[in-house]
PDB file of C-alpha atoms in Angstrom:
ATOM      1  CA  MET E   1     -50.248  27.232  70.292  1.00  0.00           C
ATOM      2  CA  SER E   2     -47.442  29.424  69.031  1.00  0.00           C
ATOM      3  CA  VAL E   3     -45.172  32.281  70.418  1.00  0.00           C
ATOM      4  CA  TYR E   4     -43.269  34.310  67.310  1.00  0.00           C
ATOM      5  CA  PHE E   5     -41.226  36.850  69.374  1.00  0.00           C
ATOM      6  CA  SER E   6     -38.018  38.971  68.587  1.00  0.00           C
ATOM      7  CA  PHE E   7     -37.141  42.205  70.417  1.00  0.00           C
ATOM      8  CA  ALA E   8     -33.790  43.353  72.962  1.00  0.00           C
ATOM      9  CA  MET E   9     -34.273  42.550  75.795  1.00  0.00           C
ATOM     10  CA  ASP E  10     -33.983  46.071  77.569  1.00  0.00           C
ATOM     11  CA  ARG E  11     -38.000  46.400  76.116  1.00  0.00           C
ATOM     12  CA  PHE E  12     -38.847  44.528  79.065  1.00  0.00           C
ATOM     13  CA  VAL E  13     -38.119  48.407  81.213  1.00  0.00           C
ATOM     14  CA  VAL E  14     -40.340  51.105  80.706  1.00  0.00           C
ATOM     15  CA  ARG E  15     -38.709  54.209  81.428  1.00  0.00           C
ATOM     16  CA  ASN E  16     -39.989  57.266  82.663  1.00  0.00           C
ATOM     17  CA  PRO E  17     -38.981  60.426  81.291  1.00  0.00           C
ATOM     18  CA  PRO E  18     -35.701  62.485  82.266  1.00  0.00           C
ATOM     19  CA  ALA E  19     -35.880  63.679  86.286  1.00  0.00           C
ATOM     20  CA  SER E  20     -35.907  66.996  84.064  1.00  0.00           C
ATOM     21  CA  ALA E  21     -39.575  66.564  82.969  1.00  0.00           C
ATOM     22  CA  PRO E  22     -42.392  66.733  85.069  1.00  0.00           C
ATOM     23  CA  SER E  23     -43.264  63.107  86.682  1.00  0.00           C
ATOM     24  CA  THR E  24     -44.977  61.761  89.156  1.00  0.00           C
ATOM     25  CA  SER E  25     -44.175  57.422  88.950  1.00  0.00           C
ATOM     26  CA  SER E  26     -40.536  58.638  91.195  1.00  0.00           C
ATOM     27  CA  ASN E  27     -40.557  56.960  94.726  1.00  0.00           C
ATOM     28  CA  SER E  28     -39.487  58.476  98.124  1.00  0.00           C
ATOM     29  CA  LYS E  29     -35.391  59.008  97.322  1.00  0.00           C
ATOM     30  CA  GLY E  30     -36.243  60.879  94.174  1.00  0.00           C
ATOM     31  CA  LYS E  31     -35.076  57.984  91.620  1.00  0.00           C
ATOM     32  CA  PRO E  32     -36.804  57.402  89.116  1.00  0.00           C
ATOM     33  CA  ARG E  33     -39.111  54.540  89.577  1.00  0.00           C
ATOM     34  CA  LEU E  34     -39.607  51.036  86.742  1.00  0.00           C
ATOM     35  CA  LYS E  35     -42.386  49.750  85.144  1.00  0.00           C
ATOM     36  CA  GLN E  36     -42.518  46.152  84.067  1.00  0.00           C
ATOM     37  CA  THR E  37     -44.530  44.480  81.745  1.00  0.00           C
ATOM     38  CA  THR E  38     -45.502  41.591  80.419  1.00  0.00           C
ATOM     39  CA  ILE E  39     -43.424  39.910  77.226  1.00  0.00           C
ATOM     40  CA  GLU E  40     -47.380  39.337  75.592  1.00  0.00           C
ATOM     41  CA  SER E  41     -47.593  43.186  76.048  1.00  0.00           C
ATOM     42  CA  LEU E  42     -44.549  43.852  73.542  1.00  0.00           C
ATOM     43  CA  LYS E  43     -45.861  44.830  69.932  1.00  0.00           C
ATOM     44  CA  GLY E  44     -43.839  41.824  68.378  1.00  0.00           C
ATOM     45  CA  VAL E  45     -45.092  39.497  70.207  1.00  0.00           C
ATOM     46  CA  VAL E  46     -47.346  36.992  69.020  1.00  0.00           C
ATOM     47  CA  VAL E  47     -49.312  34.192  70.045  1.00  0.00           C
ATOM     48  CA  VAL E  48     -50.432  32.519  67.078  1.00  0.00           C
ATOM     49  CA  ASP E  49     -53.116  30.584  69.175  1.00  0.00           C
ATOM     50  CA  GLU E  50     -55.150  34.807  69.703  1.00  0.00           C
ATOM     51  CA  VAL E  51     -54.767  35.287  65.935  1.00  0.00           C
ATOM     52  CA  LEU E  52     -56.124  32.346  65.193  1.00  0.00           C
ATOM     53  CA  ARG E  53     -58.923  33.363  67.563  1.00  0.00           C
ATOM     54  CA  HIS E  54     -59.492  36.923  66.266  1.00  0.00           C
ATOM     55  CA  LYS E  55     -59.461  35.146  62.828  1.00  0.00           C
ATOM     56  CA  SER E  56     -62.406  32.809  63.817  1.00  0.00           C
ATOM     57  CA  ARG E  57     -64.271  35.396  64.755  1.00  0.00           C
ATOM     58  CA  LEU E  58     -63.999  37.996  61.645  1.00  0.00           C
ATOM     59  CA  ARG E  59     -64.744  34.550  59.912  1.00  0.00           C
ATOM     60  CA  LEU E  60     -67.899  34.252  61.747  1.00  0.00           C
ATOM     61  CA  GLU E  61     -70.949  34.665  60.001  1.00  0.00           C
ATOM     62  CA  THR E  62     -72.556  35.133  63.224  1.00  0.00           C
ATOM     63  CA  THR E  63     -70.023  37.749  65.411  1.00  0.00           C
ATOM     64  CA  SER E  64     -71.357  40.596  65.698  1.00  0.00           C
ATOM     65  CA  LYS E  65     -70.284  43.650  64.159  1.00  0.00           C
ATOM     66  CA  GLN E  66     -68.808  45.221  67.706  1.00  0.00           C
ATOM     67  CA  GLU E  67     -66.586  41.673  68.522  1.00  0.00           C
ATOM     68  CA  LYS E  68     -65.245  42.462  64.870  1.00  0.00           C
ATOM     69  CA  LEU E  69     -63.880  45.827  65.290  1.00  0.00           C
ATOM     70  CA  THR E  70     -62.875  44.526  68.422  1.00  0.00           C
ATOM     71  CA  SER E  71     -60.593  41.773  67.264  1.00  0.00           C
ATOM     72  CA  LEU E  72     -59.072  44.147  63.608  1.00  0.00           C
ATOM     73  CA  VAL E  73     -58.352  46.909  66.769  1.00  0.00           C
ATOM     74  CA  GLU E  74     -56.078  43.727  68.893  1.00  0.00           C
ATOM     75  CA  LEU E  75     -54.896  42.788  65.604  1.00  0.00           C
ATOM     76  CA  GLY E  76     -53.240  45.873  64.243  1.00  0.00           C
ATOM     77  CA  LYS E  77     -51.669  45.716  68.538  1.00  0.00           C
ATOM     78  CA  LYS E  78     -49.330  43.650  66.999  1.00  0.00           C
ATOM     79  CA  ILE E  79     -46.978  42.168  64.465  1.00  0.00           C
ATOM     80  CA  PRO E  80     -47.770  38.293  62.476  1.00  0.00           C
ATOM     81  CA  PRO E  81     -44.187  37.418  60.915  1.00  0.00           C
ATOM     82  CA  ARG E  82     -45.316  36.295  57.593  1.00  0.00           C
ATOM     83  CA  HIS E  83     -44.336  33.113  57.932  1.00  0.00           C
ATOM     84  CA  ILE E  84     -47.570  33.033  60.681  1.00  0.00           C
ATOM     85  CA  MET E  85     -49.816  35.511  58.029  1.00  0.00           C
ATOM     86  CA  GLN E  86     -49.089  32.816  55.182  1.00  0.00           C
ATOM     87  CA  SER E  87     -50.307  29.027  57.142  1.00  0.00           C
ATOM     88  CA  THR E  88     -53.053  31.308  59.350  1.00  0.00           C
ATOM     89  CA  LYS E  89     -54.227  33.109  56.212  1.00  0.00           C
ATOM     90  CA  ILE E  90     -54.608  36.371  58.152  1.00  0.00           C
ATOM     91  CA  GLY E  91     -53.381  38.755  55.976  1.00  0.00           C
ATOM     92  CA  ASN E  92     -55.529  37.757  52.566  1.00  0.00           C
ATOM     93  CA  LEU E  93     -58.549  37.897  55.538  1.00  0.00           C
ATOM     94  CA  ILE E  94     -57.857  41.370  56.541  1.00  0.00           C
ATOM     95  CA  LYS E  95     -56.596  42.409  53.094  1.00  0.00           C
ATOM     96  CA  LYS E  96     -60.534  40.981  52.253  1.00  0.00           C
ATOM     97  CA  LEU E  97     -62.362  42.835  55.194  1.00  0.00           C
ATOM     98  CA  ALA E  98     -60.282  46.482  53.761  1.00  0.00           C
ATOM     99  CA  LYS E  99     -63.114  45.758  50.467  1.00  0.00           C
ATOM    100  CA  SER E 100     -65.957  45.157  53.290  1.00  0.00           C
ATOM    101  CA  GLU E 101     -69.147  47.337  52.895  1.00  0.00           C
ATOM    102  CA  ASP E 102     -69.449  48.521  56.096  1.00  0.00           C
ATOM    103  CA  GLU E 103     -67.343  51.598  56.146  1.00  0.00           C
ATOM    104  CA  ASP E 104     -66.221  51.529  59.843  1.00  0.00           C
ATOM    105  CA  ILE E 105     -65.192  47.868  59.138  1.00  0.00           C
ATOM    106  CA  ARG E 106     -63.524  48.596  55.889  1.00  0.00           C
ATOM    107  CA  LYS E 107     -60.996  51.529  57.905  1.00  0.00           C
ATOM    108  CA  ALA E 108     -60.375  49.179  60.857  1.00  0.00           C
ATOM    109  CA  ALA E 109     -59.164  45.940  58.591  1.00  0.00           C
ATOM    110  CA  LYS E 110     -57.339  49.148  56.352  1.00  0.00           C
ATOM    111  CA  LYS E 111     -56.077  50.283  58.992  1.00  0.00           C
ATOM    112  CA  VAL E 112     -54.671  47.217  60.607  1.00  0.00           C
ATOM    113  CA  TYR E 113     -53.509  45.664  56.319  1.00  0.00           C
ATOM    114  CA  ILE E 114     -51.745  48.866  56.412  1.00  0.00           C
ATOM    115  CA  GLY E 115     -49.649  48.716  59.454  1.00  0.00           C
ATOM    116  CA  TRP E 116     -48.518  45.755  58.751  1.00  0.00           C
ATOM    117  CA  LYS E 117     -47.040  46.791  55.841  1.00  0.00           C
ATOM    118  CA  THR E 118     -45.566  49.354  56.232  1.00  0.00           C
ATOM    119  CA  HIS E 119     -43.458  46.886  59.205  1.00  0.00           C
ATOM    120  CA  PHE E 120     -42.289  44.883  56.552  1.00  0.00           C
ATOM    121  CA  LEU E 121     -40.906  47.180  54.920  1.00  0.00           C
ATOM    122  CA  GLU E 122     -39.036  48.405  57.383  1.00  0.00           C
ATOM    123  CA  HIS E 123     -38.137  45.144  58.988  1.00  0.00           C
ATOM    124  CA  MET E 124     -37.279  42.611  56.763  1.00  0.00           C
ATOM    125  CA  GLU E 125     -34.376  41.182  58.210  1.00  0.00           C
ATOM    126  CA  ARG E 126     -35.706  40.471  61.702  1.00  0.00           C
ATOM    127  CA  PRO E 127     -34.995  36.644  63.102  1.00  0.00           C
ATOM    128  CA  GLN E 128     -37.892  34.610  64.758  1.00  0.00           C
ATOM    129  CA  ILE E 129     -38.034  32.965  68.171  1.00  0.00           C
ATOM    130  CA  GLU E 130     -40.743  30.153  68.102  1.00  0.00           C
ATOM    131  CA  VAL E 131     -42.198  28.418  71.414  1.00  0.00           C
ATOM    132  CA  LYS E 132     -44.621  26.162  71.255  1.00  0.00           C
ATOM    133  CA  CYS E 133     -47.078  24.115  72.903  1.00  0.00           C
ATOM    134  CA  ASP E 134     -47.051  20.700  74.585  1.00  0.00           C
ATOM    135  CA  LEU E 135     -48.332  17.472  72.644  1.00  0.00           C
ATOM    136  CA  LYS E 136     -50.679  17.176  75.858  1.00  0.00           C
ATOM    137  CA  THR E 137     -52.422  20.364  75.695  1.00  0.00           C
ATOM    138  CA  GLU E 138     -53.260  19.859  71.870  1.00  0.00           C
ATOM    139  CA  LYS E 139     -54.445  16.954  72.394  1.00  0.00           C
ATOM    140  CA  VAL E 140     -56.924  18.250  74.660  1.00  0.00           C
ATOM    141  CA  ARG E 141     -57.757  20.798  72.963  1.00  0.00           C
ATOM    142  CA  THR E 142     -58.456  18.781  69.901  1.00  0.00           C
ATOM    143  CA  SER E 143     -60.800  16.811  71.917  1.00  0.00           C
ATOM    144  CA  GLY E 144     -62.819  19.986  73.166  1.00  0.00           C
ATOM    145  CA  LYS E 145     -63.930  21.578  69.026  1.00  0.00           C
ATOM    146  CA  HIS E 146     -64.594  17.951  68.793  1.00  0.00           C
ATOM    147  CA  LEU E 147     -67.125  17.139  72.025  1.00  0.00           C
ATOM    148  CA  LEU E 148     -68.320  20.772  70.721  1.00  0.00           C
ATOM    149  CA  ALA E 149     -68.901  20.057  67.600  1.00  0.00           C
ATOM    150  CA  GLY E 150     -70.856  16.713  68.531  1.00  0.00           C
ATOM    151  CA  ALA E 151     -73.186  19.017  70.997  1.00  0.00           C
ATOM    152  CA  LEU E 152     -74.085  21.405  68.172  1.00  0.00           C
ATOM    153  CA  GLN E 153     -74.097  18.935  65.561  1.00  0.00           C
ATOM    154  CA  LEU E 154     -71.909  20.057  62.472  1.00  0.00           C
ATOM    155  CA  GLU E 155     -69.071  19.547  61.425  1.00  0.00           C
ATOM    156  CA  GLU E 156     -65.461  19.054  63.155  1.00  0.00           C
ATOM    157  CA  THR E 157     -63.782  21.880  60.456  1.00  0.00           C
ATOM    158  CA  HIS E 158     -67.660  24.317  61.099  1.00  0.00           C
ATOM    159  CA  GLN E 159     -66.063  28.198  62.451  1.00  0.00           C
ATOM    160  CA  LEU E 160     -68.678  27.444  65.324  1.00  0.00           C
ATOM    161  CA  PRO E 161     -67.028  24.906  66.956  1.00  0.00           C
ATOM    162  CA  GLN E 162     -63.566  26.482  66.692  1.00  0.00           C
ATOM    163  CA  THR E 163     -64.587  29.258  68.037  1.00  0.00           C
ATOM    164  CA  ILE E 164     -66.472  28.374  70.960  1.00  0.00           C
ATOM    165  CA  GLU E 165     -62.750  26.478  72.328  1.00  0.00           C
ATOM    166  CA  ARG E 166     -60.951  29.484  71.224  1.00  0.00           C
ATOM    167  CA  GLU E 167     -62.789  31.647  72.645  1.00  0.00           C
ATOM    168  CA  THR E 168     -62.401  29.523  76.290  1.00  0.00           C
ATOM    169  CA  PHE E 169     -59.307  28.911  75.909  1.00  0.00           C
ATOM    170  CA  HIS E 170     -58.787  32.053  76.021  1.00  0.00           C
ATOM    171  CA  ASP E 171     -60.963  32.655  79.106  1.00  0.00           C
ATOM    172  CA  HIS E 172     -58.862  30.291  80.666  1.00  0.00           C
ATOM    173  CA  ARG E 173     -55.086  32.233  80.960  1.00  0.00           C
ATOM    174  CA  ARG E 174     -54.806  30.009  77.757  1.00  0.00           C
ATOM    175  CA  LEU E 175     -54.014  27.286  80.352  1.00  0.00           C
ATOM    176  CA  ILE E 176     -55.457  23.366  80.398  1.00  0.00           C
ATOM    177  CA  SER E 177     -56.667  23.428  83.862  1.00  0.00           C
ATOM    178  CA  HIS E 178     -59.402  22.355  85.625  1.00  0.00           C
ATOM    179  CA  SER E 179     -61.888  25.305  85.360  1.00  0.00           C
ATOM    180  CA  TYR E 180     -61.488  24.443  81.539  1.00  0.00           C
ATOM    181  CA  LYS E 181     -62.028  21.292  81.039  1.00  0.00           C
ATOM    182  CA  ARG E 182     -65.202  21.800  83.774  1.00  0.00           C
ATOM    183  CA  THR E 183     -66.235  24.997  81.216  1.00  0.00           C
ATOM    184  CA  ILE E 184     -65.930  22.415  78.257  1.00  0.00           C
ATOM    185  CA  ARG E 185     -67.800  20.372  79.633  1.00  0.00           C
ATOM    186  CA  ASN E 186     -70.355  22.272  80.879  1.00  0.00           C
ATOM    187  CA  LEU E 187     -70.983  23.924  77.094  1.00  0.00           C
ATOM    188  CA  VAL E 188     -70.931  20.817  75.575  1.00  0.00           C
ATOM    189  CA  PHE E 189     -74.142  19.733  78.455  1.00  0.00           C
ATOM    190  CA  ILE E 190     -76.145  23.387  77.491  1.00  0.00           C
ATOM    191  CA  LEU E 191     -75.177  22.666  73.602  1.00  0.00           C
ATOM    192  CA  LYS E 192     -76.323  19.095  74.026  1.00  0.00           C
ATOM    193  CA  HIS E 193     -79.745  18.758  75.810  1.00  0.00           C
ATOM    194  CA  GLN E 194     -80.997  22.680  75.332  1.00  0.00           C
ATOM    195  CA  GLU E 195     -81.971  23.260  71.639  1.00  0.00           C
ATOM    196  CA  ASP E 196     -83.067  26.731  72.539  1.00  0.00           C
ATOM    197  CA  MET E 197     -79.665  27.294  73.407  1.00  0.00           C
ATOM    198  CA  ARG E 198     -77.840  25.899  71.145  1.00  0.00           C
ATOM    199  CA  SER E 199     -80.580  27.629  68.243  1.00  0.00           C
ATOM    200  CA  LYS E 200     -79.325  30.513  69.631  1.00  0.00           C
ATOM    201  CA  VAL E 201     -75.303  30.479  69.448  1.00  0.00           C
ATOM    202  CA  THR E 202     -76.215  28.852  65.997  1.00  0.00           C
ATOM    203  CA  SER E 203     -77.715  31.736  64.644  1.00  0.00           C
ATOM    204  CA  GLY E 204     -75.255  33.987  66.478  1.00  0.00           C
ATOM    205  CA  GLU E 205     -79.131  35.624  68.752  1.00  0.00           C
ATOM    206  CA  ILE E 206     -76.157  34.939  71.385  1.00  0.00           C
ATOM    207  CA  THR E 207     -72.179  35.516  70.677  1.00  0.00           C
ATOM    208  CA  VAL E 208     -69.350  32.990  71.392  1.00  0.00           C
ATOM    209  CA  THR E 209     -68.459  35.915  73.652  1.00  0.00           C
ATOM    210  CA  ASP E 210     -71.118  35.699  75.959  1.00  0.00           C
ATOM    211  CA  PHE E 211     -72.507  32.165  75.524  1.00  0.00           C
ATOM    212  CA  VAL E 212     -68.614  31.457  76.961  1.00  0.00           C
ATOM    213  CA  LYS E 213     -68.904  34.159  79.991  1.00  0.00           C
ATOM    214  CA  GLU E 214     -72.230  33.257  80.471  1.00  0.00           C
ATOM    215  CA  HIS E 215     -71.048  29.633  81.904  1.00  0.00           C
ATOM    216  CA  LYS E 216     -67.890  29.519  82.084  1.00  0.00           C
ATOM    217  CA  LYS E 217     -67.442  27.450  84.864  1.00  0.00           C
ATOM    218  CA  SER E 218     -64.200  28.407  88.203  1.00  0.00           C
TER     219      SER E 218
END
């Protein structure tokens, strides 16, 4: 997992309107109250794994239309750097979806594409900072994808095990915790020993999102 960001530090604080404007966010002394936001909530902060998670969703044929629209909306809230768009090829996918036969998908993808293109034209020289995750995390996640692929009786490079692992990682706040490992083991066990459930997951009768949430371990 990598995180890219480029912003001024004062963007960590969301300022309220001037005192003359109507506001309900003042404290008892009449001073404006400042609200702190997380780094990842900023538009210029991009978690590469989240881009890849949405890409997996959008590429998976069994993903529902609503989930695809949700992923497009989430992608539209971020501005991936040019080299990330090139390495993940997310830009190519969005451009392809902008020509989708489905009107809703087409409109949503076009909105993302136009937003990104406009940003790049206005911020050509903005520097990017990269924060990478440790090798141990990557090793554990790769092992999880391998086990899921085996349980699904699919190649490790297939989109489905990749999507399931990314959804699981996301649901566990992108942390390799004890609960993440328990969930992966549980999903592998179910897919390996419950043929009916495996069939529902591979056919799309049950979505990846629902499958992971239903069998998530704490």
